[in-house]
Amino acid sequence: MCPGLCSPIFLFLVWGAHWGLITAESPVTAQFGRDVTLSCLFPSQPGMNLQHLTLTWQKEQVGAEALVVHSHYYGREQLARQDEAYRNRTWLDPEGLARGNASLMLMGVRTQDEGVYRCHVTSELGTTSETRQVTVMAPYSEPHLTLDLSFRLGHTLLTFSSGGGYPRASVEWRDGTGTNLTELSTTTESVDAWGLYTLCSELAVPVGRSTNLTVLLVTAPGRETHIQHITVAGGPGQRWSHVWLLVACLGAVTLSVIVAARILHPPGRGTCRRCSESRFTGTKDVEDPSPQS
């Protein structure tokens, strides 16, 4: 019997020393445009021969061969098979290998860098494999909110916009009671060359009563990055503002018609037959023979 040597912990350590260690996926959050370090540690000892060490960082792909991110073996870097997307963007500390540190620095993070990375190290002490789940984040800009009172008679148009963010987000509208009004809104999105999103959401609100609204920018389930509270004032004053707007428009149309009529038919160019005959036949008007008073 070997109660101590046959324990599960001891068996795990023996298996790890002879066959290799595989660690679970560890999440890493990387900020867009910045550098991020993906850690990878493996067993080492003083005087270990690094000529026998092989190290490969790869990015997994669904349904395709993994991309080579960085390679180091035979005592030096081997970048001939490095994927073009990572060219001149990776760095490995060669002195760290002697201490069992194969961590990789990825510079200038892009949205396309998001995914699962695997570090695979083989040395005279065994094999180690670690994975890192990289999530890219880019903060959305401070929201811009505008109100258009002339959008449609009896309605105010609210426009919420924010951009330069990642990952993809959504916009939610709620009233003062918490009722979701998102189905009544119209949201459009666009993606730039860097894979960053811009959102624009519009909601038409009926006038005539005060309305408390909340608009939220949601980047992940249960995660709200920007919250704006809005109060749309109602009451008779706002209704009359739309009435006066309509009256002003009608007045402008009427004035335009009058001006056009004046231009087409100016005074002094009437169709009096007597005046026309005297003008074209050269006759003079007969003076009034009545005595002068």
PDB file of C-alpha atoms in Angstrom:
ATOM      1  CA  MET A   1       0.000   0.000   0.000  1.00  0.00           C
ATOM      2  CA  CYS A   2       1.141   3.562  -0.689  1.00  0.00           C
ATOM      3  CA  PRO A   3      -1.403   5.930   0.854  1.00  0.00           C
ATOM      4  CA  GLY A   4       0.851   8.948   0.388  1.00  0.00           C
ATOM      5  CA  LEU A   5       2.378   8.145  -2.976  1.00  0.00           C
ATOM      6  CA  CYS A   6      -0.904   7.044  -4.536  1.00  0.00           C
ATOM      7  CA  SER A   7      -2.846  10.161  -3.626  1.00  0.00           C
ATOM      8  CA  PRO A   8      -4.508  12.022  -6.552  1.00  0.00           C
ATOM      9  CA  ILE A   9      -2.305  15.082  -6.009  1.00  0.00           C
ATOM     10  CA  PHE A  10       0.915  13.068  -6.195  1.00  0.00           C
ATOM     11  CA  LEU A  11      -0.224  11.211  -9.316  1.00  0.00           C
ATOM     12  CA  PHE A  12      -1.121  14.527 -10.974  1.00  0.00           C
ATOM     13  CA  LEU A  13       2.333  15.980 -10.236  1.00  0.00           C
ATOM     14  CA  VAL A  14       4.095  12.891 -11.580  1.00  0.00           C
ATOM     15  CA  TRP A  15       1.965  12.947 -14.757  1.00  0.00           C
ATOM     16  CA  GLY A  16       2.704  16.665 -15.181  1.00  0.00           C
ATOM     17  CA  ALA A  17       6.457  16.204 -14.834  1.00  0.00           C
ATOM     18  CA  HIS A  18       6.644  13.397 -17.391  1.00  0.00           C
ATOM     19  CA  TRP A  19       3.856  14.067 -19.870  1.00  0.00           C
ATOM     20  CA  GLY A  20       3.177  17.770 -19.756  1.00  0.00           C
ATOM     21  CA  LEU A  21       0.876  20.361 -18.205  1.00  0.00           C
ATOM     22  CA  ILE A  22      -2.255  21.729 -19.858  1.00  0.00           C
ATOM     23  CA  THR A  23      -3.864  24.670 -18.111  1.00  0.00           C
ATOM     24  CA  ALA A  24      -7.390  25.949 -18.454  1.00  0.00           C
ATOM     25  CA  GLU A  25      -8.338  28.948 -20.574  1.00  0.00           C
ATOM     26  CA  SER A  26      -7.569  32.259 -18.869  1.00  0.00           C
ATOM     27  CA  PRO A  27      -9.428  35.411 -19.981  1.00  0.00           C
ATOM     28  CA  VAL A  28      -7.415  38.486 -20.955  1.00  0.00           C
ATOM     29  CA  THR A  29      -8.962  41.888 -21.695  1.00  0.00           C
ATOM     30  CA  ALA A  30      -6.965  43.947 -24.195  1.00  0.00           C
ATOM     31  CA  GLN A  31      -7.537  47.642 -24.863  1.00  0.00           C
ATOM     32  CA  PHE A  32      -7.759  48.599 -28.523  1.00  0.00           C
ATOM     33  CA  GLY A  33      -4.583  50.284 -29.785  1.00  0.00           C
ATOM     34  CA  ARG A  34      -2.518  49.382 -26.723  1.00  0.00           C
ATOM     35  CA  ASP A  35      -0.089  46.567 -25.913  1.00  0.00           C
ATOM     36  CA  VAL A  36      -1.066  43.422 -24.040  1.00  0.00           C
ATOM     37  CA  THR A  37       1.024  40.627 -22.525  1.00  0.00           C
ATOM     38  CA  LEU A  38      -0.140  37.018 -22.758  1.00  0.00           C
ATOM     39  CA  SER A  39       1.464  35.093 -19.913  1.00  0.00           C
ATOM     40  CA  CYS A  40       2.886  31.600 -20.321  1.00  0.00           C
ATOM     41  CA  LEU A  41       5.037  29.837 -17.694  1.00  0.00           C
ATOM     42  CA  PHE A  42       6.743  26.453 -17.939  1.00  0.00           C
ATOM     43  CA  PRO A  43       9.034  24.353 -15.673  1.00  0.00           C
ATOM     44  CA  SER A  44      12.699  25.358 -15.690  1.00  0.00           C
ATOM     45  CA  GLN A  45      15.922  24.752 -13.820  1.00  0.00           C
ATOM     46  CA  PRO A  46      19.366  26.387 -13.676  1.00  0.00           C
ATOM     47  CA  GLY A  47      21.580  25.410 -16.577  1.00  0.00           C
ATOM     48  CA  MET A  48      18.706  24.174 -18.707  1.00  0.00           C
ATOM     49  CA  ASN A  49      19.754  23.754 -22.339  1.00  0.00           C
ATOM     50  CA  LEU A  50      17.662  26.250 -24.334  1.00  0.00           C
ATOM     51  CA  GLN A  51      18.840  24.685 -27.599  1.00  0.00           C
ATOM     52  CA  HIS A  52      16.425  21.855 -26.872  1.00  0.00           C
ATOM     53  CA  LEU A  53      13.519  24.235 -26.199  1.00  0.00           C
ATOM     54  CA  THR A  54      10.761  24.812 -28.739  1.00  0.00           C
ATOM     55  CA  LEU A  55       8.124  27.486 -28.215  1.00  0.00           C
ATOM     56  CA  THR A  56       5.136  28.329 -30.392  1.00  0.00           C
ATOM     57  CA  TRP A  57       2.316  30.824 -29.911  1.00  0.00           C
ATOM     58  CA  GLN A  58      -0.713  30.207 -32.121  1.00  0.00           C
ATOM     59  CA  LYS A  59      -4.178  31.690 -32.549  1.00  0.00           C
ATOM     60  CA  GLU A  60      -6.930  29.142 -32.998  1.00  0.00           C
ATOM     61  CA  GLN A  61      -9.400  29.388 -35.870  1.00  0.00           C
ATOM     62  CA  VAL A  62     -12.733  27.652 -36.272  1.00  0.00           C
ATOM     63  CA  GLY A  63     -12.630  25.198 -39.158  1.00  0.00           C
ATOM     64  CA  ALA A  64      -9.137  26.238 -40.261  1.00  0.00           C
ATOM     65  CA  GLU A  65      -5.489  25.772 -39.374  1.00  0.00           C
ATOM     66  CA  ALA A  66      -4.260  27.830 -36.438  1.00  0.00           C
ATOM     67  CA  LEU A  67      -2.338  31.015 -37.212  1.00  0.00           C
ATOM     68  CA  VAL A  68       1.328  31.155 -36.189  1.00  0.00           C
ATOM     69  CA  VAL A  69       1.757  34.201 -33.967  1.00  0.00           C
ATOM     70  CA  HIS A  70       5.354  33.682 -32.767  1.00  0.00           C
ATOM     71  CA  SER A  71       7.927  30.855 -32.766  1.00  0.00           C
ATOM     72  CA  HIS A  72      11.250  30.315 -30.971  1.00  0.00           C
ATOM     73  CA  TYR A  73      13.415  27.202 -31.231  1.00  0.00           C
ATOM     74  CA  TYR A  74      17.049  26.129 -31.685  1.00  0.00           C
ATOM     75  CA  GLY A  75      17.980  29.031 -29.434  1.00  0.00           C
ATOM     76  CA  ARG A  76      16.561  31.801 -31.631  1.00  0.00           C
ATOM     77  CA  GLU A  77      13.360  33.208 -33.065  1.00  0.00           C
ATOM     78  CA  GLN A  78      11.875  31.503 -36.113  1.00  0.00           C
ATOM     79  CA  LEU A  79       9.437  33.894 -37.791  1.00  0.00           C
ATOM     80  CA  ALA A  80       9.353  32.546 -41.342  1.00  0.00           C
ATOM     81  CA  ARG A  81       5.899  31.047 -40.789  1.00  0.00           C
ATOM     82  CA  GLN A  82       4.567  33.961 -38.738  1.00  0.00           C
ATOM     83  CA  ASP A  83       1.180  35.149 -39.982  1.00  0.00           C
ATOM     84  CA  GLU A  84       1.258  38.511 -41.769  1.00  0.00           C
ATOM     85  CA  ALA A  85      -1.273  39.999 -39.325  1.00  0.00           C
ATOM     86  CA  TYR A  86       1.320  39.712 -36.524  1.00  0.00           C
ATOM     87  CA  ARG A  87       4.394  40.836 -38.431  1.00  0.00           C
ATOM     88  CA  ASN A  88       6.468  43.280 -36.310  1.00  0.00           C
ATOM     89  CA  ARG A  89       3.793  43.219 -33.589  1.00  0.00           C
ATOM     90  CA  THR A  90       5.087  40.508 -31.228  1.00  0.00           C
ATOM     91  CA  TRP A  91       7.923  40.451 -28.728  1.00  0.00           C
ATOM     92  CA  LEU A  92       9.362  37.672 -26.579  1.00  0.00           C
ATOM     93  CA  ASP A  93      11.913  38.192 -23.794  1.00  0.00           C
ATOM     94  CA  PRO A  94      14.772  35.777 -24.637  1.00  0.00           C
ATOM     95  CA  GLU A  95      16.249  36.072 -21.143  1.00  0.00           C
ATOM     96  CA  GLY A  96      12.915  35.076 -19.637  1.00  0.00           C
ATOM     97  CA  LEU A  97      13.063  31.648 -21.280  1.00  0.00           C
ATOM     98  CA  ALA A  98      15.883  30.589 -18.945  1.00  0.00           C
ATOM     99  CA  ARG A  99      13.545  31.363 -16.025  1.00  0.00           C
ATOM    100  CA  GLY A 100      10.600  29.491 -17.522  1.00  0.00           C
ATOM    101  CA  ASN A 101       8.816  32.584 -18.814  1.00  0.00           C
ATOM    102  CA  ALA A 102       7.472  32.391 -22.376  1.00  0.00           C
ATOM    103  CA  SER A 103       5.063  35.316 -22.085  1.00  0.00           C
ATOM    104  CA  LEU A 104       4.343  37.140 -25.346  1.00  0.00           C
ATOM    105  CA  MET A 105       3.737  40.865 -25.841  1.00  0.00           C
ATOM    106  CA  LEU A 106       1.263  41.764 -28.576  1.00  0.00           C
ATOM    107  CA  MET A 107       1.594  45.392 -29.654  1.00  0.00           C
ATOM    108  CA  GLY A 108      -1.065  47.725 -31.049  1.00  0.00           C
ATOM    109  CA  VAL A 109      -4.083  45.548 -30.329  1.00  0.00           C
ATOM    110  CA  ARG A 110      -6.678  45.350 -33.105  1.00  0.00           C
ATOM    111  CA  THR A 111     -10.248  44.114 -33.066  1.00  0.00           C
ATOM    112  CA  GLN A 112      -9.152  41.181 -35.243  1.00  0.00           C
ATOM    113  CA  ASP A 113      -6.816  40.037 -32.441  1.00  0.00           C
ATOM    114  CA  GLU A 114      -9.768  38.821 -30.403  1.00  0.00           C
ATOM    115  CA  GLY A 115      -9.813  35.042 -29.942  1.00  0.00           C
ATOM    116  CA  VAL A 116      -8.107  32.067 -28.289  1.00  0.00           C
ATOM    117  CA  TYR A 117      -4.298  31.881 -28.164  1.00  0.00           C
ATOM    118  CA  ARG A 118      -2.270  28.795 -27.294  1.00  0.00           C
ATOM    119  CA  CYS A 119       1.280  28.717 -25.940  1.00  0.00           C
ATOM    120  CA  HIS A 120       3.044  25.383 -26.485  1.00  0.00           C
ATOM    121  CA  VAL A 121       6.482  24.785 -24.917  1.00  0.00           C
ATOM    122  CA  THR A 122       8.607  21.648 -25.106  1.00  0.00           C
ATOM    123  CA  SER A 123      11.878  21.383 -23.168  1.00  0.00           C
ATOM    124  CA  GLU A 124      14.077  18.729 -21.603  1.00  0.00           C
ATOM    125  CA  LEU A 125      11.766  18.922 -18.567  1.00  0.00           C
ATOM    126  CA  GLY A 126       8.581  18.117 -20.466  1.00  0.00           C
ATOM    127  CA  THR A 127       5.766  19.829 -22.321  1.00  0.00           C
ATOM    128  CA  THR A 128       3.530  22.699 -21.263  1.00  0.00           C
ATOM    129  CA  SER A 129       0.473  24.056 -23.060  1.00  0.00           C
ATOM    130  CA  GLU A 130      -1.512  27.114 -21.961  1.00  0.00           C
ATOM    131  CA  THR A 131      -4.418  28.946 -23.566  1.00  0.00           C
ATOM    132  CA  ARG A 132      -5.520  32.563 -23.270  1.00  0.00           C
ATOM    133  CA  GLN A 133      -8.918  33.931 -24.276  1.00  0.00           C
ATOM    134  CA  VAL A 134      -8.343  37.490 -25.520  1.00  0.00           C
ATOM    135  CA  THR A 135     -11.242  39.945 -25.518  1.00  0.00           C
ATOM    136  CA  VAL A 136     -10.750  43.335 -27.170  1.00  0.00           C
ATOM    137  CA  MET A 137     -12.398  46.432 -25.728  1.00  0.00           C
ATOM    138  CA  ALA A 138     -12.658  49.971 -27.110  1.00  0.00           C
ATOM    139  CA  PRO A 139     -14.663  52.552 -25.121  1.00  0.00           C
ATOM    140  CA  TYR A 140     -17.517  54.281 -26.908  1.00  0.00           C
ATOM    141  CA  SER A 141     -17.378  58.058 -27.143  1.00  0.00           C
ATOM    142  CA  GLU A 142     -19.415  60.298 -24.868  1.00  0.00           C
ATOM    143  CA  PRO A 143     -22.975  60.140 -26.253  1.00  0.00           C
ATOM    144  CA  HIS A 144     -24.337  63.072 -28.259  1.00  0.00           C
ATOM    145  CA  LEU A 145     -28.036  63.849 -27.794  1.00  0.00           C
ATOM    146  CA  THR A 146     -30.093  66.203 -29.977  1.00  0.00           C
ATOM    147  CA  LEU A 147     -33.766  67.266 -30.026  1.00  0.00           C
ATOM    148  CA  ASP A 148     -35.644  68.254 -33.189  1.00  0.00           C
ATOM    149  CA  LEU A 149     -38.933  70.055 -32.416  1.00  0.00           C
ATOM    150  CA  SER A 150     -39.808  70.486 -36.097  1.00  0.00           C
ATOM    151  CA  PHE A 151     -39.527  66.791 -36.948  1.00  0.00           C
ATOM    152  CA  ARG A 152     -43.262  66.177 -37.247  1.00  0.00           C
ATOM    153  CA  LEU A 153     -46.317  68.059 -35.999  1.00  0.00           C
ATOM    154  CA  GLY A 154     -47.096  66.845 -32.503  1.00  0.00           C
ATOM    155  CA  HIS A 155     -43.788  64.989 -32.030  1.00  0.00           C
ATOM    156  CA  THR A 156     -40.256  65.689 -30.848  1.00  0.00           C
ATOM    157  CA  LEU A 157     -37.417  63.664 -32.383  1.00  0.00           C
ATOM    158  CA  LEU A 158     -34.664  62.563 -29.997  1.00  0.00           C
ATOM    159  CA  THR A 159     -31.382  61.393 -31.547  1.00  0.00           C
ATOM    160  CA  PHE A 160     -28.723  59.502 -29.547  1.00  0.00           C
ATOM    161  CA  SER A 161     -25.314  58.800 -31.124  1.00  0.00           C
ATOM    162  CA  SER A 162     -22.011  57.322 -29.950  1.00  0.00           C
ATOM    163  CA  GLY A 163     -19.070  55.798 -31.819  1.00  0.00           C
ATOM    164  CA  GLY A 164     -15.534  54.466 -31.891  1.00  0.00           C
ATOM    165  CA  GLY A 165     -16.413  51.495 -29.693  1.00  0.00           C
ATOM    166  CA  TYR A 166     -15.966  47.740 -29.594  1.00  0.00           C
ATOM    167  CA  PRO A 167     -17.516  45.206 -29.244  1.00  0.00           C
ATOM    168  CA  ARG A 168     -20.851  45.679 -30.961  1.00  0.00           C
ATOM    169  CA  ALA A 169     -23.393  47.423 -28.748  1.00  0.00           C
ATOM    170  CA  SER A 170     -27.116  48.172 -28.685  1.00  0.00           C
ATOM    171  CA  VAL A 171     -29.239  51.147 -27.618  1.00  0.00           C
ATOM    172  CA  GLU A 172     -32.214  50.836 -25.264  1.00  0.00           C
ATOM    173  CA  TRP A 173     -34.926  53.412 -24.549  1.00  0.00           C
ATOM    174  CA  ARG A 174     -37.089  53.318 -21.413  1.00  0.00           C
ATOM    175  CA  ASP A 175     -39.716  55.628 -20.004  1.00  0.00           C
ATOM    176  CA  GLY A 176     -40.068  56.850 -16.428  1.00  0.00           C
ATOM    177  CA  THR A 177     -41.820  53.637 -15.352  1.00  0.00           C
ATOM    178  CA  GLY A 178     -39.096  51.413 -16.783  1.00  0.00           C
ATOM    179  CA  THR A 179     -41.142  50.302 -19.787  1.00  0.00           C
ATOM    180  CA  ASN A 180     -38.924  49.367 -22.722  1.00  0.00           C
ATOM    181  CA  LEU A 181     -39.559  51.660 -25.705  1.00  0.00           C
ATOM    182  CA  THR A 182     -36.776  50.287 -27.904  1.00  0.00           C
ATOM    183  CA  GLU A 183     -39.216  48.764 -30.410  1.00  0.00           C
ATOM    184  CA  LEU A 184     -40.514  52.279 -31.133  1.00  0.00           C
ATOM    185  CA  SER A 185     -37.026  53.549 -31.994  1.00  0.00           C
ATOM    186  CA  THR A 186     -34.875  53.242 -35.115  1.00  0.00           C
ATOM    187  CA  THR A 187     -31.191  52.386 -34.677  1.00  0.00           C
ATOM    188  CA  THR A 188     -28.528  52.268 -37.373  1.00  0.00           C
ATOM    189  CA  GLU A 189     -24.917  51.157 -37.039  1.00  0.00           C
ATOM    190  CA  SER A 190     -21.763  51.474 -39.119  1.00  0.00           C
ATOM    191  CA  VAL A 191     -18.302  49.912 -38.898  1.00  0.00           C
ATOM    192  CA  ASP A 192     -15.088  51.695 -39.865  1.00  0.00           C
ATOM    193  CA  ALA A 193     -11.914  50.222 -41.328  1.00  0.00           C
ATOM    194  CA  TRP A 194     -10.615  49.371 -37.826  1.00  0.00           C
ATOM    195  CA  GLY A 195     -13.731  47.386 -36.941  1.00  0.00           C
ATOM    196  CA  LEU A 196     -15.049  50.026 -34.528  1.00  0.00           C
ATOM    197  CA  TYR A 197     -18.787  50.654 -34.290  1.00  0.00           C
ATOM    198  CA  THR A 198     -20.845  53.857 -34.455  1.00  0.00           C
ATOM    199  CA  LEU A 199     -24.503  53.820 -33.376  1.00  0.00           C
ATOM    200  CA  CYS A 200     -27.294  56.308 -34.065  1.00  0.00           C
ATOM    201  CA  SER A 201     -30.721  55.793 -32.493  1.00  0.00           C
ATOM    202  CA  GLU A 202     -33.856  57.927 -32.983  1.00  0.00           C
ATOM    203  CA  LEU A 203     -37.082  58.027 -30.996  1.00  0.00           C
ATOM    204  CA  ALA A 204     -40.137  60.197 -31.777  1.00  0.00           C
ATOM    205  CA  VAL A 205     -41.885  61.372 -28.604  1.00  0.00           C
ATOM    206  CA  PRO A 206     -45.460  62.778 -28.648  1.00  0.00           C
ATOM    207  CA  VAL A 207     -45.709  66.297 -27.212  1.00  0.00           C
ATOM    208  CA  GLY A 208     -48.353  67.647 -24.879  1.00  0.00           C
ATOM    209  CA  ARG A 209     -47.222  65.910 -21.718  1.00  0.00           C
ATOM    210  CA  SER A 210     -44.016  65.719 -19.719  1.00  0.00           C
ATOM    211  CA  THR A 211     -41.985  62.581 -20.373  1.00  0.00           C
ATOM    212  CA  ASN A 212     -39.013  61.177 -18.464  1.00  0.00           C
ATOM    213  CA  LEU A 213     -36.794  58.971 -20.607  1.00  0.00           C
ATOM    214  CA  THR A 214     -33.647  56.934 -20.079  1.00  0.00           C
ATOM    215  CA  VAL A 215     -31.397  55.880 -22.947  1.00  0.00           C
ATOM    216  CA  LEU A 216     -28.752  53.203 -22.386  1.00  0.00           C
ATOM    217  CA  LEU A 217     -25.783  51.991 -24.417  1.00  0.00           C
ATOM    218  CA  VAL A 218     -25.419  48.260 -23.749  1.00  0.00           C
ATOM    219  CA  THR A 219     -22.140  46.621 -24.824  1.00  0.00           C
ATOM    220  CA  ALA A 220     -22.761  43.210 -23.256  1.00  0.00           C
ATOM    221  CA  PRO A 221     -25.665  41.426 -21.545  1.00  0.00           C
ATOM    222  CA  GLY A 222     -26.179  43.205 -18.238  1.00  0.00           C
ATOM    223  CA  ARG A 223     -23.394  45.715 -18.910  1.00  0.00           C
ATOM    224  CA  GLU A 224     -24.470  49.320 -19.508  1.00  0.00           C
ATOM    225  CA  THR A 225     -21.598  51.671 -20.342  1.00  0.00           C
ATOM    226  CA  HIS A 226     -23.461  54.956 -20.889  1.00  0.00           C
ATOM    227  CA  ILE A 227     -26.738  56.082 -19.342  1.00  0.00           C
ATOM    228  CA  GLN A 228     -28.529  59.340 -20.165  1.00  0.00           C
ATOM    229  CA  HIS A 229     -31.645  60.640 -18.438  1.00  0.00           C
ATOM    230  CA  ILE A 230     -33.883  62.977 -20.442  1.00  0.00           C
ATOM    231  CA  THR A 231     -36.936  65.012 -19.510  1.00  0.00           C
ATOM    232  CA  VAL A 232     -39.120  66.233 -22.375  1.00  0.00           C
ATOM    233  CA  ALA A 233     -41.292  69.070 -21.052  1.00  0.00           C
ATOM    234  CA  GLY A 234     -44.905  69.090 -22.217  1.00  0.00           C
ATOM    235  CA  GLY A 235     -47.982  71.210 -21.573  1.00  0.00           C
ATOM    236  CA  PRO A 236     -49.978  73.845 -23.475  1.00  0.00           C
ATOM    237  CA  GLY A 237     -46.943  75.975 -24.261  1.00  0.00           C
ATOM    238  CA  GLN A 238     -45.314  73.225 -26.276  1.00  0.00           C
ATOM    239  CA  ARG A 239     -48.538  72.440 -28.165  1.00  0.00           C
ATOM    240  CA  TRP A 240     -49.027  76.143 -29.038  1.00  0.00           C
ATOM    241  CA  SER A 241     -45.433  76.324 -30.292  1.00  0.00           C
ATOM    242  CA  HIS A 242     -46.331  73.831 -32.997  1.00  0.00           C
ATOM    243  CA  VAL A 243     -49.527  75.766 -33.837  1.00  0.00           C
ATOM    244  CA  TRP A 244     -47.567  78.996 -34.252  1.00  0.00           C
ATOM    245  CA  LEU A 245     -45.031  77.112 -36.361  1.00  0.00           C
ATOM    246  CA  LEU A 246     -47.859  76.005 -38.683  1.00  0.00           C
ATOM    247  CA  VAL A 247     -49.306  79.556 -38.865  1.00  0.00           C
ATOM    248  CA  ALA A 248     -45.873  80.962 -39.709  1.00  0.00           C
ATOM    249  CA  CYS A 249     -45.435  78.433 -42.517  1.00  0.00           C
ATOM    250  CA  LEU A 250     -48.868  79.263 -43.985  1.00  0.00           C
ATOM    251  CA  GLY A 251     -48.106  82.994 -43.771  1.00  0.00           C
ATOM    252  CA  ALA A 252     -44.841  82.515 -45.615  1.00  0.00           C
ATOM    253  CA  VAL A 253     -46.595  80.592 -48.401  1.00  0.00           C
ATOM    254  CA  THR A 254     -49.277  83.302 -48.761  1.00  0.00           C
ATOM    255  CA  LEU A 255     -46.670  86.055 -48.940  1.00  0.00           C
ATOM    256  CA  SER A 256     -44.775  84.132 -51.619  1.00  0.00           C
ATOM    257  CA  VAL A 257     -47.947  83.870 -53.740  1.00  0.00           C
ATOM    258  CA  ILE A 258     -48.598  87.626 -53.461  1.00  0.00           C
ATOM    259  CA  VAL A 259     -45.035  88.513 -54.438  1.00  0.00           C
ATOM    260  CA  ALA A 260     -45.166  86.162 -57.411  1.00  0.00           C
ATOM    261  CA  ALA A 261     -48.425  87.741 -58.589  1.00  0.00           C
ATOM    262  CA  ARG A 262     -46.918  91.220 -58.382  1.00  0.00           C
ATOM    263  CA  ILE A 263     -43.943  90.155 -60.462  1.00  0.00           C
ATOM    264  CA  LEU A 264     -46.086  88.570 -63.168  1.00  0.00           C
ATOM    265  CA  HIS A 265     -48.669  91.397 -63.294  1.00  0.00           C
ATOM    266  CA  PRO A 266     -47.070  94.694 -62.183  1.00  0.00           C
ATOM    267  CA  PRO A 267     -49.208  97.927 -61.862  1.00  0.00           C
ATOM    268  CA  GLY A 268     -49.414 100.319 -64.868  1.00  0.00           C
ATOM    269  CA  ARG A 269     -49.550  97.565 -67.475  1.00  0.00           C
ATOM    270  CA  GLY A 270     -53.307  97.072 -67.628  1.00  0.00           C
ATOM    271  CA  THR A 271     -55.398  96.207 -70.721  1.00  0.00           C
ATOM    272  CA  CYS A 272     -57.451  99.448 -71.057  1.00  0.00           C
ATOM    273  CA  ARG A 273     -58.412  99.641 -74.770  1.00  0.00           C
ATOM    274  CA  ARG A 274     -58.466 103.428 -74.924  1.00  0.00           C
ATOM    275  CA  CYS A 275     -54.992 103.738 -73.450  1.00  0.00           C
ATOM    276  CA  SER A 276     -53.686 101.091 -75.788  1.00  0.00           C
ATOM    277  CA  GLU A 277     -55.107 102.752 -78.868  1.00  0.00           C
ATOM    278  CA  SER A 278     -53.710 106.164 -77.938  1.00  0.00           C
ATOM    279  CA  ARG A 279     -50.323 104.647 -77.273  1.00  0.00           C
ATOM    280  CA  PHE A 280     -50.003 102.816 -80.545  1.00  0.00           C
ATOM    281  CA  THR A 281     -51.904 105.220 -82.981  1.00  0.00           C
ATOM    282  CA  GLY A 282     -50.238 108.394 -81.794  1.00  0.00           C
ATOM    283  CA  THR A 283     -53.581 110.110 -80.934  1.00  0.00           C
ATOM    284  CA  LYS A 284     -53.758 112.503 -78.083  1.00  0.00           C
ATOM    285  CA  ASP A 285     -56.300 112.488 -75.357  1.00  0.00           C
ATOM    286  CA  VAL A 286     -58.980 115.175 -75.754  1.00  0.00           C
ATOM    287  CA  GLU A 287     -58.877 117.810 -73.092  1.00  0.00           C
ATOM    288  CA  ASP A 288     -61.858 118.195 -70.891  1.00  0.00           C
ATOM    289  CA  PRO A 289     -63.902 121.150 -72.291  1.00  0.00           C
ATOM    290  CA  SER A 290     -65.722 121.801 -69.072  1.00  0.00           C
ATOM    291  CA  PRO A 291     -65.024 125.209 -67.536  1.00  0.00           C
ATOM    292  CA  GLN A 292     -62.460 125.434 -64.860  1.00  0.00           C
ATOM    293  CA  SER A 293     -63.765 126.411 -61.503  1.00  0.00           C
TER     294      SER A 293
END
